[in-house]
PDB file of C-alpha atoms in Angstrom:
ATOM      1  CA  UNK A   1      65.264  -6.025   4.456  1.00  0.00           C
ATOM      2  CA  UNK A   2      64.848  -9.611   5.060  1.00  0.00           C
ATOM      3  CA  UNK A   3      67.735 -11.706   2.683  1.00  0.00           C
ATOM      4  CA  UNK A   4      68.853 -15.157   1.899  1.00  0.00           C
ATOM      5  CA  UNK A   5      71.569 -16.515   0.059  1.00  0.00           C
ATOM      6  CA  UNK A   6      71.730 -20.077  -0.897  1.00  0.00           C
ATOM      7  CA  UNK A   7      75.170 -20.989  -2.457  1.00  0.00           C
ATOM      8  CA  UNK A   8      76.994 -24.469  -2.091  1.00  0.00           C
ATOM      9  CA  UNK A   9      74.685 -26.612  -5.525  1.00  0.00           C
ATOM     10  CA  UNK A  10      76.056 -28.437  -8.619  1.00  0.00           C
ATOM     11  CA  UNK A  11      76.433 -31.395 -10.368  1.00  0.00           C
ATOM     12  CA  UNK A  12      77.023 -34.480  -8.477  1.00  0.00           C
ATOM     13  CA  UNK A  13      76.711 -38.102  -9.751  1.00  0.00           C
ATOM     14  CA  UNK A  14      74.011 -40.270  -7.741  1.00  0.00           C
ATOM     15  CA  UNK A  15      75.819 -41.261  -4.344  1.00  0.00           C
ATOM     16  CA  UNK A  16      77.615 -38.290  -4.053  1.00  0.00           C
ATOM     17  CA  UNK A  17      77.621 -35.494  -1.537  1.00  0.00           C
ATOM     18  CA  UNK A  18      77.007 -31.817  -1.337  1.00  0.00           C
ATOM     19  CA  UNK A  19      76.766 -29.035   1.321  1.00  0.00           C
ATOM     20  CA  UNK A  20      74.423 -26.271   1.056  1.00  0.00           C
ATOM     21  CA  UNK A  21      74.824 -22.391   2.944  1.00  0.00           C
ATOM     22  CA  UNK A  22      72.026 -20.547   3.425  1.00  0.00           C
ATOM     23  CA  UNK A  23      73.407 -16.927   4.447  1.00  0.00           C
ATOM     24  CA  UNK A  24      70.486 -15.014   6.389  1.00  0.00           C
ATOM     25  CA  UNK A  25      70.540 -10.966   7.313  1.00  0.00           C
ATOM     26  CA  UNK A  26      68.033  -8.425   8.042  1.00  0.00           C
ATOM     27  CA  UNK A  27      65.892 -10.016  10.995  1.00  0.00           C
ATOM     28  CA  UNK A  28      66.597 -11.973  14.595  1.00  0.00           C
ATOM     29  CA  UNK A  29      68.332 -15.607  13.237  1.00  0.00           C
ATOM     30  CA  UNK A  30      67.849 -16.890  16.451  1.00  0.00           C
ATOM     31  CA  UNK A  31      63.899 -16.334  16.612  1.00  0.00           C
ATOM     32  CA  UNK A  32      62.583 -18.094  14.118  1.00  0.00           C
ATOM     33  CA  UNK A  33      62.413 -21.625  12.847  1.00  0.00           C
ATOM     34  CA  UNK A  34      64.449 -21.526   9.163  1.00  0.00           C
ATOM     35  CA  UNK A  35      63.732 -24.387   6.298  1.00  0.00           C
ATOM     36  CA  UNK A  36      65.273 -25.943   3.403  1.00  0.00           C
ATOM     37  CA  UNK A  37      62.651 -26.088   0.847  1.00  0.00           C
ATOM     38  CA  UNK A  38      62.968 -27.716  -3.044  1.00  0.00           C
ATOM     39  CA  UNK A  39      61.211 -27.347  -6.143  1.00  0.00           C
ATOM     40  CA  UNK A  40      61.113 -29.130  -9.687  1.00  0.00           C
ATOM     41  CA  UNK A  41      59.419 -27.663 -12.416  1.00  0.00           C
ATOM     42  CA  UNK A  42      55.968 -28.724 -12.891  1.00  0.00           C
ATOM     43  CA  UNK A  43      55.917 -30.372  -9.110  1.00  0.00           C
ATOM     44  CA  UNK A  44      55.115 -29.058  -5.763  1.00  0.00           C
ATOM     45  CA  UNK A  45      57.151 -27.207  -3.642  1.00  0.00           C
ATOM     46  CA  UNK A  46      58.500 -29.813  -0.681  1.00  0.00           C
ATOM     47  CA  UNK A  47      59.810 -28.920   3.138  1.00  0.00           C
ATOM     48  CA  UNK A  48      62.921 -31.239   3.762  1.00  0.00           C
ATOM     49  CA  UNK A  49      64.153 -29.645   6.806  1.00  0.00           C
ATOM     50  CA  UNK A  50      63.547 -26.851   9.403  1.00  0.00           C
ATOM     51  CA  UNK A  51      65.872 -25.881  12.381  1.00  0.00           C
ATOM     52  CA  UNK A  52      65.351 -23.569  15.615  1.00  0.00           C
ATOM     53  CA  UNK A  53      68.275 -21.681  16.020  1.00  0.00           C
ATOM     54  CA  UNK A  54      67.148 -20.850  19.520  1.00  0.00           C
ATOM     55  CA  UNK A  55      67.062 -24.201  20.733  1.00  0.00           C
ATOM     56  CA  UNK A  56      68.405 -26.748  17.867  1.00  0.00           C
ATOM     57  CA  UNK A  57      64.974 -28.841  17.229  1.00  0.00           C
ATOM     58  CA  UNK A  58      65.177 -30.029  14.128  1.00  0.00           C
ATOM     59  CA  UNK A  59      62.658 -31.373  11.082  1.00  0.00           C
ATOM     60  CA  UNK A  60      63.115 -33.753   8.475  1.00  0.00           C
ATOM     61  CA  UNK A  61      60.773 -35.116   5.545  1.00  0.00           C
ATOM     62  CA  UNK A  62      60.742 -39.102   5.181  1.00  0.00           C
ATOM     63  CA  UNK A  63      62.337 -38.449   1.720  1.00  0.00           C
ATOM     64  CA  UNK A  64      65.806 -36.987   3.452  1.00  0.00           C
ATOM     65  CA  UNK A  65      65.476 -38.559   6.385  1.00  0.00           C
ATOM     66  CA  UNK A  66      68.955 -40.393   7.033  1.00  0.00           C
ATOM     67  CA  UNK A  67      70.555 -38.514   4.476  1.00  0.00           C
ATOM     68  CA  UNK A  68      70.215 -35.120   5.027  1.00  0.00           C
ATOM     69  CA  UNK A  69      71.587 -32.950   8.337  1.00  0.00           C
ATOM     70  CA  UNK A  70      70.339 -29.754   8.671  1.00  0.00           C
ATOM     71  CA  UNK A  71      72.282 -26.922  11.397  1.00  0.00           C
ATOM     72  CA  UNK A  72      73.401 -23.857  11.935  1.00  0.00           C
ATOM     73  CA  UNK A  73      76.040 -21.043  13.133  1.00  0.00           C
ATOM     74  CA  UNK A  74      74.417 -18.319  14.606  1.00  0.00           C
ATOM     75  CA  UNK A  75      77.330 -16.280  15.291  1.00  0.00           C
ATOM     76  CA  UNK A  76      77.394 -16.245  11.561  1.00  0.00           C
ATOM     77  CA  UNK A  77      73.533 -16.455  10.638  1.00  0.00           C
ATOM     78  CA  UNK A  78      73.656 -19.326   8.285  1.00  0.00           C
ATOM     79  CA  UNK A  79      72.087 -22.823   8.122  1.00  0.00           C
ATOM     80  CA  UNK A  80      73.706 -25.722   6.266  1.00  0.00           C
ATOM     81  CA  UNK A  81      71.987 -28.296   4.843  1.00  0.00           C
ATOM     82  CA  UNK A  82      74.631 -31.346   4.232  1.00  0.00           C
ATOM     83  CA  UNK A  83      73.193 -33.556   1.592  1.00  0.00           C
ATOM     84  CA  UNK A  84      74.744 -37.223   1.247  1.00  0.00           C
ATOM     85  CA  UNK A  85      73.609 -40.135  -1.019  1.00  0.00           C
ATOM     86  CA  UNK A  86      72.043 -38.181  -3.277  1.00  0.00           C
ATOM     87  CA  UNK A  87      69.689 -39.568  -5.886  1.00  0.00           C
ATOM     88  CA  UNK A  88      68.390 -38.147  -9.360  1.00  0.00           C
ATOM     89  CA  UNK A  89      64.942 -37.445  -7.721  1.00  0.00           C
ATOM     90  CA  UNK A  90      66.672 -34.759  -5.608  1.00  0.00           C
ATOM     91  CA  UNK A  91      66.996 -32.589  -8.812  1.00  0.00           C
ATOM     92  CA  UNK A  92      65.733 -29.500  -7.862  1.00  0.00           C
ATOM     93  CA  UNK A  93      66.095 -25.431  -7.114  1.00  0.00           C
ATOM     94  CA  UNK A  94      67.095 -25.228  -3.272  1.00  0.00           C
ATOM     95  CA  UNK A  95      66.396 -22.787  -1.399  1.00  0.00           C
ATOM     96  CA  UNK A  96      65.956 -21.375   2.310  1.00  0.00           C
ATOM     97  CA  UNK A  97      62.612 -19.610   3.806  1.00  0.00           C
ATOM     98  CA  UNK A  98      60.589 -18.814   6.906  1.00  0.00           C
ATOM     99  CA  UNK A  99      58.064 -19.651   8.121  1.00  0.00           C
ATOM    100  CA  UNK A 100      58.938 -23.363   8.778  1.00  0.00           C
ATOM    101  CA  UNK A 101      56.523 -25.368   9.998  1.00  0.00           C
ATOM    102  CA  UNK A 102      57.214 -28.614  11.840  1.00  0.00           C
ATOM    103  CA  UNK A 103      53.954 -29.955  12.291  1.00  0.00           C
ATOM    104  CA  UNK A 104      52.137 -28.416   9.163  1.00  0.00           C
ATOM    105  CA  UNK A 105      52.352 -30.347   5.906  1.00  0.00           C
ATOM    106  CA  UNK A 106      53.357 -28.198   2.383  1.00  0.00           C
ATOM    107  CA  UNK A 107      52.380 -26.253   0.803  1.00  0.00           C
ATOM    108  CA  UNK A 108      52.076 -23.030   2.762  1.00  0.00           C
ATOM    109  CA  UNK A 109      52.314 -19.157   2.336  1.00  0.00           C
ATOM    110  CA  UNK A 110      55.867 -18.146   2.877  1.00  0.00           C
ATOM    111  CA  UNK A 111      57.392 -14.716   3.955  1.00  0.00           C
ATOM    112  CA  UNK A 112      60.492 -14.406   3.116  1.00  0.00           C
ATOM    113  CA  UNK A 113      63.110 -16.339   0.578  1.00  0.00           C
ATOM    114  CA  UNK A 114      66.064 -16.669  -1.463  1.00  0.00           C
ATOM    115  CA  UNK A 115      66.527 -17.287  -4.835  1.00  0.00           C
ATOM    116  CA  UNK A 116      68.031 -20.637  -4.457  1.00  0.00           C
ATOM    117  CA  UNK A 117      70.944 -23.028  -5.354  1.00  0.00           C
ATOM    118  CA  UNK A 118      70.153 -25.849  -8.299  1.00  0.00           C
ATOM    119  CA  UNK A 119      71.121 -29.094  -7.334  1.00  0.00           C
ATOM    120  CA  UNK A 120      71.386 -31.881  -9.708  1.00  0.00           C
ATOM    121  CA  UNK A 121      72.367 -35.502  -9.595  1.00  0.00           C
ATOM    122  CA  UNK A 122      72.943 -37.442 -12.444  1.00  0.00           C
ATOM    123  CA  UNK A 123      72.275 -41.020 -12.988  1.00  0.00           C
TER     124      UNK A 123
END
């Protein structure tokens, strides 16, 4: 069975830093392309980041670009997602999924997911 494990959110004043583990089992890590997707209640779901594992390409959204940096260990199947000068509009459930599109705007159908880390920055 396909699993992810988001762990690594909190409470962080605006500025501040966090680093989020996504923990993956039950499928080949290094064959597909893995994302870091958010959600607010009552918005849309957004795609900040996707990685290859295979390869290393990586994917970044305008709004994280610069301060986000998305990798991963595959000996250990996880992808990080490090998360510096954060602002209150990155409130929001975090969480990891496949399929990760580079080229293909949000919202799509997903396959597989976790049930996320909350992340929130306070003013």
């Amino acid at each position: 069975e396909v699993q992810f494990v988001e762990s690594g959110g909190g409470l962080v004043q605006a500025g501040g830093s966090l680093r989020l583990s996504c923990a993956a089992s039950g499928f080949a890590f290094g064959d597909n392309a893995i994302g870091w997707f958010r959600q607010a209640p009552g918005k849309e779901r957004e795609k900040m980041s996707c990685i290859s594992p295979s390869d290393g390409s990586t994917y970044y959204a305008d709004s994280v670009k610069g301060r986000f940096t998305i990798s991963s260990d595959n000996a250990k199947n996880t992808v990080y997602l490090q998360m510096n000068s954060l602002k209150p509009e990155d409130t929001a459930l975090y969480y990891c999924a496949v399929p990760c599109y580079y080229g293909m705007d949000d919202p799509y159908e997903l396959s597989g997911w976790g049930q996320g880390t909350q992340v929130t920055v306070s003013s």
